[in-house]
mmCIF file of N, CA and C in Angstrom:
data_model
loop_
_atom_site.group_PDB
_atom_site.id
_atom_site.type_symbol
_atom_site.label_atom_id
_atom_site.label_comp_id
_atom_site.label_asym_id
_atom_site.label_seq_id
_atom_site.Cartn_x
_atom_site.Cartn_y
_atom_site.Cartn_z
ATOM 1 N N MET A 934 -23.592 -62.433 2.374
ATOM 2 C CA MET A 934 -22.221 -62.162 2.740
ATOM 3 C C MET A 934 -21.839 -60.706 2.428
ATOM 4 N N LEU A 935 -22.279 -60.231 1.286
ATOM 5 C CA LEU A 935 -22.002 -58.859 0.898
ATOM 6 C C LEU A 935 -22.618 -57.886 1.896
ATOM 7 N N MET A 936 -23.773 -58.202 2.406
ATOM 8 C CA MET A 936 -24.442 -57.341 3.369
ATOM 9 C C MET A 936 -23.648 -57.221 4.665
ATOM 10 N N LEU A 937 -22.886 -58.250 5.022
ATOM 11 C CA LEU A 937 -22.090 -58.219 6.242
ATOM 12 C C LEU A 937 -20.769 -57.482 6.044
ATOM 13 N N THR A 938 -20.173 -57.599 4.871
ATOM 14 C CA THR A 938 -18.868 -56.972 4.649
ATOM 15 C C THR A 938 -18.977 -55.492 4.287
ATOM 16 N N LEU A 939 -20.090 -55.093 3.721
ATOM 17 C CA LEU A 939 -20.243 -53.699 3.322
ATOM 18 C C LEU A 939 -20.136 -52.739 4.520
ATOM 19 N N PRO A 940 -20.805 -52.968 5.631
ATOM 20 C CA PRO A 940 -20.630 -52.060 6.775
ATOM 21 C C PRO A 940 -19.199 -52.051 7.317
ATOM 22 N N LEU A 941 -18.524 -53.192 7.259
ATOM 23 C CA LEU A 941 -17.139 -53.244 7.718
ATOM 24 C C LEU A 941 -16.226 -52.424 6.806
ATOM 25 N N LEU A 942 -16.447 -52.484 5.514
ATOM 26 C CA LEU A 942 -15.643 -51.697 4.583
ATOM 27 C C LEU A 942 -15.889 -50.197 4.787
ATOM 28 N N VAL A 943 -17.113 -49.817 4.997
ATOM 29 C CA VAL A 943 -17.438 -48.410 5.217
ATOM 30 C C VAL A 943 -16.790 -47.923 6.515
ATOM 31 N N ALA A 944 -16.838 -48.731 7.545
ATOM 32 C CA ALA A 944 -16.211 -48.367 8.820
ATOM 33 C C ALA A 944 -14.697 -48.270 8.671
ATOM 34 N N ALA A 945 -14.096 -49.135 7.888
ATOM 35 C CA ALA A 945 -12.647 -49.099 7.681
ATOM 36 C C ALA A 945 -12.242 -47.832 6.916
ATOM 37 N N CYS A 946 -13.055 -47.404 6.001
ATOM 38 C CA CYS A 946 -12.744 -46.169 5.260
ATOM 39 C C CYS A 946 -12.808 -44.956 6.184
ATOM 40 N N ASP A 947 -13.692 -44.993 7.149
ATOM 41 C CA ASP A 947 -13.784 -43.890 8.105
ATOM 42 C C ASP A 947 -12.555 -43.819 9.004
ATOM 43 N N LEU A 948 -11.935 -44.930 9.273
ATOM 44 C CA LEU A 948 -10.761 -44.962 10.138
ATOM 45 C C LEU A 948 -9.495 -44.548 9.399
ATOM 46 N N ALA A 949 -9.505 -44.654 8.089
ATOM 47 C CA ALA A 949 -8.326 -44.273 7.299
ATOM 48 C C ALA A 949 -8.126 -42.760 7.398
ATOM 49 N N PRO A 950 -6.882 -42.302 7.317
ATOM 50 C CA PRO A 950 -6.637 -40.855 7.385
ATOM 51 C C PRO A 950 -7.323 -40.147 6.218
ATOM 52 N N LYS A 951 -7.807 -38.971 6.512
ATOM 53 C CA LYS A 951 -8.496 -38.191 5.476
ATOM 54 C C LYS A 951 -7.467 -37.660 4.482
ATOM 55 N N LEU A 952 -7.704 -37.872 3.231
ATOM 56 C CA LEU A 952 -6.828 -37.385 2.179
ATOM 57 C C LEU A 952 -7.416 -36.096 1.617
ATOM 58 N N THR A 953 -6.579 -35.093 1.501
ATOM 59 C CA THR A 953 -7.015 -33.829 0.919
ATOM 60 C C THR A 953 -6.093 -33.491 -0.239
ATOM 61 N N PRO A 954 -6.608 -32.810 -1.230
ATOM 62 C CA PRO A 954 -5.741 -32.443 -2.357
ATOM 63 C C PRO A 954 -4.717 -31.397 -1.928
ATOM 64 N N TYR A 955 -3.611 -31.377 -2.614
ATOM 65 C CA TYR A 955 -2.564 -30.396 -2.348
ATOM 66 C C TYR A 955 -3.038 -29.036 -2.838
ATOM 67 N N ARG A 956 -2.898 -28.029 -2.016
ATOM 68 C CA ARG A 956 -3.290 -26.674 -2.388
ATOM 69 C C ARG A 956 -2.052 -25.785 -2.393
ATOM 70 N N ILE A 957 -1.921 -24.994 -3.430
ATOM 71 C CA ILE A 957 -0.767 -24.114 -3.546
ATOM 72 C C ILE A 957 -1.074 -22.757 -2.911
ATOM 73 N N GLU A 958 -0.023 -22.034 -2.596
ATOM 74 C CA GLU A 958 -0.172 -20.683 -2.076
ATOM 75 C C GLU A 958 -0.516 -19.757 -3.237
ATOM 76 N N ILE A 959 -1.539 -18.942 -3.042
ATOM 77 C CA ILE A 959 -1.960 -17.998 -4.073
ATOM 78 C C ILE A 959 -1.506 -16.608 -3.650
ATOM 79 N N GLN A 960 -0.709 -15.977 -4.497
ATOM 80 C CA GLN A 960 -0.206 -14.640 -4.202
ATOM 81 C C GLN A 960 -0.450 -13.759 -5.413
ATOM 82 N N GLN A 961 -1.075 -12.600 -5.178
ATOM 83 C CA GLN A 961 -1.352 -11.679 -6.266
ATOM 84 C C GLN A 961 -0.947 -10.277 -5.848
ATOM 85 N N GLY A 962 -0.413 -9.530 -6.769
ATOM 86 C CA GLY A 962 -0.072 -8.142 -6.501
ATOM 87 C C GLY A 962 1.368 -7.950 -6.092
ATOM 88 N N ASN A 963 1.625 -6.785 -5.500
ATOM 89 C CA ASN A 963 2.968 -6.399 -5.076
ATOM 90 C C ASN A 963 3.130 -6.666 -3.584
ATOM 91 N N TYR A 964 4.119 -7.464 -3.221
ATOM 92 C CA TYR A 964 4.410 -7.693 -1.807
ATOM 93 C C TYR A 964 5.287 -6.546 -1.325
ATOM 94 N N VAL A 965 4.723 -5.684 -0.498
ATOM 95 C CA VAL A 965 5.427 -4.519 0.022
ATOM 96 C C VAL A 965 5.594 -4.691 1.523
ATOM 97 N N THR A 966 6.831 -4.710 1.981
ATOM 98 C CA THR A 966 7.109 -4.883 3.407
ATOM 99 C C THR A 966 7.242 -3.524 4.093
ATOM 100 N N GLN A 967 7.206 -3.549 5.410
ATOM 101 C CA GLN A 967 7.395 -2.333 6.193
ATOM 102 C C GLN A 967 8.797 -1.775 5.959
ATOM 103 N N GLU A 968 9.778 -2.655 5.747
ATOM 104 C CA GLU A 968 11.140 -2.211 5.494
ATOM 105 C C GLU A 968 11.244 -1.453 4.170
ATOM 106 N N MET A 969 10.483 -1.896 3.167
ATOM 107 C CA MET A 969 10.492 -1.213 1.882
ATOM 108 C C MET A 969 9.877 0.178 2.027
ATOM 109 N N VAL A 970 8.774 0.258 2.757
ATOM 110 C CA VAL A 970 8.108 1.546 2.954
ATOM 111 C C VAL A 970 8.995 2.479 3.772
ATOM 112 N N ALA A 971 9.761 1.925 4.701
ATOM 113 C CA ALA A 971 10.639 2.750 5.533
ATOM 114 C C ALA A 971 11.735 3.429 4.704
ATOM 115 N N GLN A 972 12.042 2.907 3.525
ATOM 116 C CA GLN A 972 13.051 3.505 2.661
ATOM 117 C C GLN A 972 12.525 4.731 1.916
ATOM 118 N N LEU A 973 11.217 4.928 1.939
ATOM 119 C CA LEU A 973 10.620 6.054 1.229
ATOM 120 C C LEU A 973 10.646 7.307 2.092
ATOM 121 N N SER A 974 10.790 8.423 1.445
ATOM 122 C CA SER A 974 10.724 9.709 2.136
ATOM 123 C C SER A 974 10.178 10.745 1.166
ATOM 124 N N PRO A 975 9.534 11.780 1.674
ATOM 125 C CA PRO A 975 8.994 12.811 0.793
ATOM 126 C C PRO A 975 10.087 13.405 -0.093
ATOM 127 N N GLY A 976 9.720 13.667 -1.344
ATOM 128 C CA GLY A 976 10.666 14.269 -2.278
ATOM 129 C C GLY A 976 11.296 13.291 -3.247
ATOM 130 N N LEU A 977 11.110 11.979 -3.044
ATOM 131 C CA LEU A 977 11.669 11.009 -3.991
ATOM 132 C C LEU A 977 10.962 11.122 -5.336
ATOM 133 N N THR A 978 11.683 10.831 -6.399
ATOM 134 C CA THR A 978 11.085 10.855 -7.731
ATOM 135 C C THR A 978 10.291 9.579 -7.962
ATOM 136 N N ARG A 979 9.509 9.575 -9.025
ATOM 137 C CA ARG A 979 8.723 8.382 -9.379
ATOM 138 C C ARG A 979 9.640 7.184 -9.641
ATOM 139 N N ASP A 980 10.751 7.425 -10.312
ATOM 140 C CA ASP A 980 11.687 6.330 -10.597
ATOM 141 C C ASP A 980 12.275 5.750 -9.313
ATOM 142 N N GLN A 981 12.570 6.599 -8.353
ATOM 143 C CA GLN A 981 13.120 6.116 -7.083
ATOM 144 C C GLN A 981 12.078 5.299 -6.322
ATOM 145 N N VAL A 982 10.831 5.737 -6.336
ATOM 146 C CA VAL A 982 9.765 4.984 -5.673
ATOM 147 C C VAL A 982 9.560 3.654 -6.381
ATOM 148 N N ARG A 983 9.596 3.663 -7.701
ATOM 149 C CA ARG A 983 9.442 2.414 -8.456
ATOM 150 C C ARG A 983 10.593 1.459 -8.170
ATOM 151 N N PHE A 984 11.796 1.976 -7.969
ATOM 152 C CA PHE A 984 12.952 1.140 -7.645
ATOM 153 C C PHE A 984 12.760 0.456 -6.292
ATOM 154 N N VAL A 985 12.213 1.179 -5.318
ATOM 155 C CA VAL A 985 12.036 0.624 -3.966
ATOM 156 C C VAL A 985 10.846 -0.325 -3.898
ATOM 157 N N LEU A 986 9.694 0.074 -4.432
ATOM 158 C CA LEU A 986 8.459 -0.699 -4.278
ATOM 159 C C LEU A 986 8.119 -1.592 -5.464
ATOM 160 N N GLY A 987 8.711 -1.313 -6.606
ATOM 161 C CA GLY A 987 8.352 -2.054 -7.804
ATOM 162 C C GLY A 987 7.292 -1.303 -8.590
ATOM 163 N N THR A 988 6.892 -1.873 -9.699
ATOM 164 C CA THR A 988 5.870 -1.261 -10.539
ATOM 165 C C THR A 988 4.522 -1.356 -9.839
ATOM 166 N N PRO A 989 3.769 -0.259 -9.791
ATOM 167 C CA PRO A 989 2.483 -0.306 -9.085
ATOM 168 C C PRO A 989 1.488 -1.209 -9.797
ATOM 169 N N LEU A 990 0.626 -1.828 -8.999
ATOM 170 C CA LEU A 990 -0.407 -2.689 -9.568
ATOM 171 C C LEU A 990 -1.443 -1.847 -10.303
ATOM 172 N N VAL A 991 -1.759 -0.676 -9.751
ATOM 173 C CA VAL A 991 -2.746 0.205 -10.363
ATOM 174 C C VAL A 991 -2.112 1.572 -10.595
ATOM 175 N N SER A 992 -2.096 1.989 -11.842
ATOM 176 C CA SER A 992 -1.639 3.325 -12.209
ATOM 177 C C SER A 992 -2.698 3.889 -13.147
ATOM 178 N N ASP A 993 -3.588 4.699 -12.621
ATOM 179 C CA ASP A 993 -4.770 5.179 -13.318
ATOM 180 C C ASP A 993 -4.458 6.468 -14.082
ATOM 181 N N ILE A 994 -4.875 6.552 -15.337
ATOM 182 C CA ILE A 994 -4.624 7.764 -16.113
ATOM 183 C C ILE A 994 -5.444 8.942 -15.605
ATOM 184 N N PHE A 995 -6.529 8.674 -14.885
ATOM 185 C CA PHE A 995 -7.358 9.742 -14.335
ATOM 186 C C PHE A 995 -6.815 10.256 -13.006
ATOM 187 N N HIS A 996 -5.944 9.494 -12.380
ATOM 188 C CA HIS A 996 -5.309 9.883 -11.116
ATOM 189 C C HIS A 996 -3.804 9.665 -11.258
ATOM 190 N N GLU A 997 -3.166 10.471 -12.086
ATOM 191 C CA GLU A 997 -1.754 10.288 -12.392
ATOM 192 C C GLU A 997 -0.850 10.518 -11.188
ATOM 193 N N GLU A 998 -1.329 11.223 -10.200
ATOM 194 C CA GLU A 998 -0.521 11.527 -9.019
ATOM 195 C C GLU A 998 -0.679 10.472 -7.928
ATOM 196 N N ARG A 999 -1.290 9.341 -8.246
ATOM 197 C CA ARG A 999 -1.514 8.289 -7.251
ATOM 198 C C ARG A 999 -1.171 6.928 -7.846
ATOM 199 N N TRP A 1000 -0.391 6.156 -7.087
ATOM 200 C CA TRP A 1000 -0.104 4.769 -7.430
ATOM 201 C C TRP A 1000 -0.639 3.890 -6.310
ATOM 202 N N ASP A 1001 -1.250 2.772 -6.680
ATOM 203 C CA ASP A 1001 -1.769 1.835 -5.688
ATOM 204 C C ASP A 1001 -1.024 0.513 -5.773
ATOM 205 N N TYR A 1002 -0.598 0.050 -4.621
ATOM 206 C CA TYR A 1002 0.043 -1.254 -4.480
ATOM 207 C C TYR A 1002 -0.898 -2.124 -3.667
ATOM 208 N N VAL A 1003 -1.412 -3.181 -4.294
ATOM 209 C CA VAL A 1003 -2.360 -4.070 -3.642
ATOM 210 C C VAL A 1003 -1.731 -5.454 -3.587
ATOM 211 N N PHE A 1004 -1.906 -6.122 -2.446
ATOM 212 C CA PHE A 1004 -1.323 -7.450 -2.261
ATOM 213 C C PHE A 1004 -2.345 -8.350 -1.587
ATOM 214 N N MET A 1005 -2.493 -9.566 -2.118
ATOM 215 C CA MET A 1005 -3.379 -10.561 -1.535
ATOM 216 C C MET A 1005 -2.662 -11.911 -1.557
ATOM 217 N N ARG A 1006 -2.695 -12.601 -0.408
ATOM 218 C CA ARG A 1006 -2.065 -13.927 -0.352
ATOM 219 C C ARG A 1006 -2.937 -14.864 0.468
ATOM 220 N N GLN A 1007 -3.157 -16.041 -0.081
ATOM 221 C CA GLN A 1007 -3.840 -17.109 0.643
ATOM 222 C C GLN A 1007 -2.874 -18.282 0.731
ATOM 223 N N ARG A 1008 -2.491 -18.599 1.944
ATOM 224 C CA ARG A 1008 -1.510 -19.671 2.152
ATOM 225 C C ARG A 1008 -2.124 -21.030 1.836
ATOM 226 N N ALA A 1009 -1.258 -21.973 1.518
ATOM 227 C CA ALA A 1009 -1.700 -23.324 1.189
ATOM 228 C C ALA A 1009 -2.421 -23.937 2.382
ATOM 229 N N ASN A 1010 -3.505 -24.640 2.096
ATOM 230 C CA ASN A 1010 -4.306 -25.331 3.107
ATOM 231 C C ASN A 1010 -4.797 -24.401 4.211
ATOM 232 N N SER A 1011 -5.119 -23.177 3.873
ATOM 233 C CA SER A 1011 -5.626 -22.222 4.845
ATOM 234 C C SER A 1011 -6.711 -21.381 4.189
ATOM 235 N N ARG A 1012 -7.690 -21.020 4.960
ATOM 236 C CA ARG A 1012 -8.749 -20.151 4.446
ATOM 237 C C ARG A 1012 -8.449 -18.686 4.752
ATOM 238 N N GLU A 1013 -7.420 -18.442 5.546
ATOM 239 C CA GLU A 1013 -7.055 -17.086 5.920
ATOM 240 C C GLU A 1013 -6.407 -16.363 4.739
ATOM 241 N N VAL A 1014 -6.870 -15.148 4.478
ATOM 242 C CA VAL A 1014 -6.362 -14.343 3.374
ATOM 243 C C VAL A 1014 -5.699 -13.098 3.949
ATOM 244 N N GLU A 1015 -4.447 -12.875 3.542
ATOM 245 C CA GLU A 1015 -3.711 -11.670 3.945
ATOM 246 C C GLU A 1015 -3.908 -10.640 2.847
ATOM 247 N N TYR A 1016 -4.344 -9.451 3.222
ATOM 248 C CA TYR A 1016 -4.635 -8.408 2.250
ATOM 249 C C TYR A 1016 -3.998 -7.106 2.709
ATOM 250 N N ARG A 1017 -3.273 -6.462 1.818
ATOM 251 C CA ARG A 1017 -2.641 -5.173 2.119
ATOM 252 C C ARG A 1017 -2.894 -4.206 0.964
ATOM 253 N N ARG A 1018 -2.998 -2.925 1.314
ATOM 254 C CA ARG A 1018 -3.163 -1.890 0.309
ATOM 255 C C ARG A 1018 -2.332 -0.689 0.709
ATOM 256 N N ILE A 1019 -1.563 -0.181 -0.233
ATOM 257 C CA ILE A 1019 -0.740 1.008 0.006
ATOM 258 C C ILE A 1019 -0.945 1.945 -1.182
ATOM 259 N N ALA A 1020 -1.212 3.196 -0.885
ATOM 260 C CA ALA A 1020 -1.351 4.222 -1.920
ATOM 261 C C ALA A 1020 -0.219 5.222 -1.759
ATOM 262 N N VAL A 1021 0.433 5.533 -2.864
ATOM 263 C CA VAL A 1021 1.544 6.486 -2.878
ATOM 264 C C VAL A 1021 1.083 7.702 -3.682
ATOM 265 N N PHE A 1022 1.203 8.881 -3.079
ATOM 266 C CA PHE A 1022 0.748 10.116 -3.717
ATOM 267 C C PHE A 1022 1.936 10.995 -4.089
ATOM 268 N N PHE A 1023 1.857 11.561 -5.282
ATOM 269 C CA PHE A 1023 2.905 12.439 -5.794
ATOM 270 C C PHE A 1023 2.354 13.849 -5.980
ATOM 271 N N GLU A 1024 3.255 14.799 -5.949
ATOM 272 C CA GLU A 1024 2.913 16.174 -6.290
ATOM 273 C C GLU A 1024 4.066 16.726 -7.117
ATOM 274 N N GLU A 1025 3.760 17.105 -8.345
ATOM 275 C CA GLU A 1025 4.758 17.588 -9.297
ATOM 276 C C GLU A 1025 5.893 16.583 -9.500
ATOM 277 N N GLY A 1026 5.545 15.310 -9.571
ATOM 278 C CA GLY A 1026 6.530 14.263 -9.841
ATOM 279 C C GLY A 1026 7.352 13.816 -8.652
ATOM 280 N N ARG A 1027 7.057 14.330 -7.465
ATOM 281 C CA ARG A 1027 7.804 13.973 -6.247
ATOM 282 C C ARG A 1027 6.860 13.351 -5.231
ATOM 283 N N LEU A 1028 7.384 12.399 -4.457
ATOM 284 C CA LEU A 1028 6.589 11.729 -3.438
ATOM 285 C C LEU A 1028 6.124 12.727 -2.385
ATOM 286 N N LYS A 1029 4.809 12.736 -2.130
ATOM 287 C CA LYS A 1029 4.258 13.643 -1.132
ATOM 288 C C LYS A 1029 3.876 12.892 0.139
ATOM 289 N N ARG A 1030 3.084 11.796 -0.014
ATOM 290 C CA ARG A 1030 2.653 11.053 1.171
ATOM 291 C C ARG A 1030 2.315 9.606 0.807
ATOM 292 N N ILE A 1031 2.210 8.779 1.865
ATOM 293 C CA ILE A 1031 1.894 7.366 1.713
ATOM 294 C C ILE A 1031 0.724 7.060 2.638
ATOM 295 N N GLU A 1032 -0.236 6.319 2.139
ATOM 296 C CA GLU A 1032 -1.372 5.885 2.951
ATOM 297 C C GLU A 1032 -1.555 4.390 2.788
ATOM 298 N N GLY A 1033 -2.100 3.770 3.807
ATOM 299 C CA GLY A 1033 -2.416 2.362 3.690
ATOM 300 C C GLY A 1033 -1.989 1.571 4.900
ATOM 301 N N ASP A 1034 -1.843 0.269 4.706
ATOM 302 C CA ASP A 1034 -1.566 -0.665 5.798
ATOM 303 C C ASP A 1034 -0.161 -0.518 6.367
ATOM 304 N N ALA A 1035 0.801 -0.196 5.540
ATOM 305 C CA ALA A 1035 2.190 0.009 6.008
ATOM 306 C C ALA A 1035 2.602 1.405 5.579
ATOM 307 N N ALA A 1036 2.813 2.268 6.535
ATOM 308 C CA ALA A 1036 3.145 3.653 6.207
ATOM 309 C C ALA A 1036 4.512 3.998 6.779
ATOM 310 N N ALA A 1037 5.194 4.931 6.152
ATOM 311 C CA ALA A 1037 6.503 5.375 6.619
ATOM 312 C C ALA A 1037 6.357 6.157 7.912
ATOM 313 N N ALA A 1038 7.420 6.190 8.672
ATOM 314 C CA ALA A 1038 7.412 6.966 9.918
ATOM 315 C C ALA A 1038 7.205 8.438 9.591
ATOM 316 N N PRO A 1039 6.360 9.145 10.360
ATOM 317 C CA PRO A 1039 6.108 10.541 10.048
ATOM 318 C C PRO A 1039 7.360 11.395 10.207
ATOM 319 N N GLY A 1040 7.544 12.317 9.295
ATOM 320 C CA GLY A 1040 8.667 13.237 9.375
ATOM 321 C C GLY A 1040 10.001 12.628 9.026
ATOM 322 N N LYS A 1041 10.023 11.445 8.445
ATOM 323 C CA LYS A 1041 11.287 10.799 8.088
ATOM 324 C C LYS A 1041 11.948 11.592 6.966
ATOM 325 N N THR A 1042 13.191 11.870 7.161
ATOM 326 C CA THR A 1042 13.937 12.578 6.122
ATOM 327 C C THR A 1042 14.957 11.663 5.515
ATOM 328 N N ARG A 1043 15.313 11.951 4.307
ATOM 329 C CA ARG A 1043 16.270 11.123 3.592
ATOM 330 C C ARG A 1043 17.686 11.516 3.970
ATOM 331 N N PRO A 1044 18.574 10.535 4.259
ATOM 332 C CA PRO A 1044 19.954 10.856 4.627
ATOM 333 C C PRO A 1044 20.743 11.454 3.491
#
């Protein structure tokens, strides 16, 4: 009798909906939007840049004139990873240029 019911139980388990564990969204680093970068313009002080973008993820003592903002996010139940990197360069304590995935419009001046 067990030999007859075992295949039926296995087949019934295959028909049941697949259960997967709940996965949370993983977010690391600084989330920097294009709108935030658009607020930057050459000549801003370090404090003003920190106010707009937040504290940089990487501030290297060997490269004091460069701040790096790195962002990585993996959405729940997805293998797709969103990755962004923005580097902010200073010269004599003032913003000189921005490089990376989201950059300010060229020649933008501050009102």
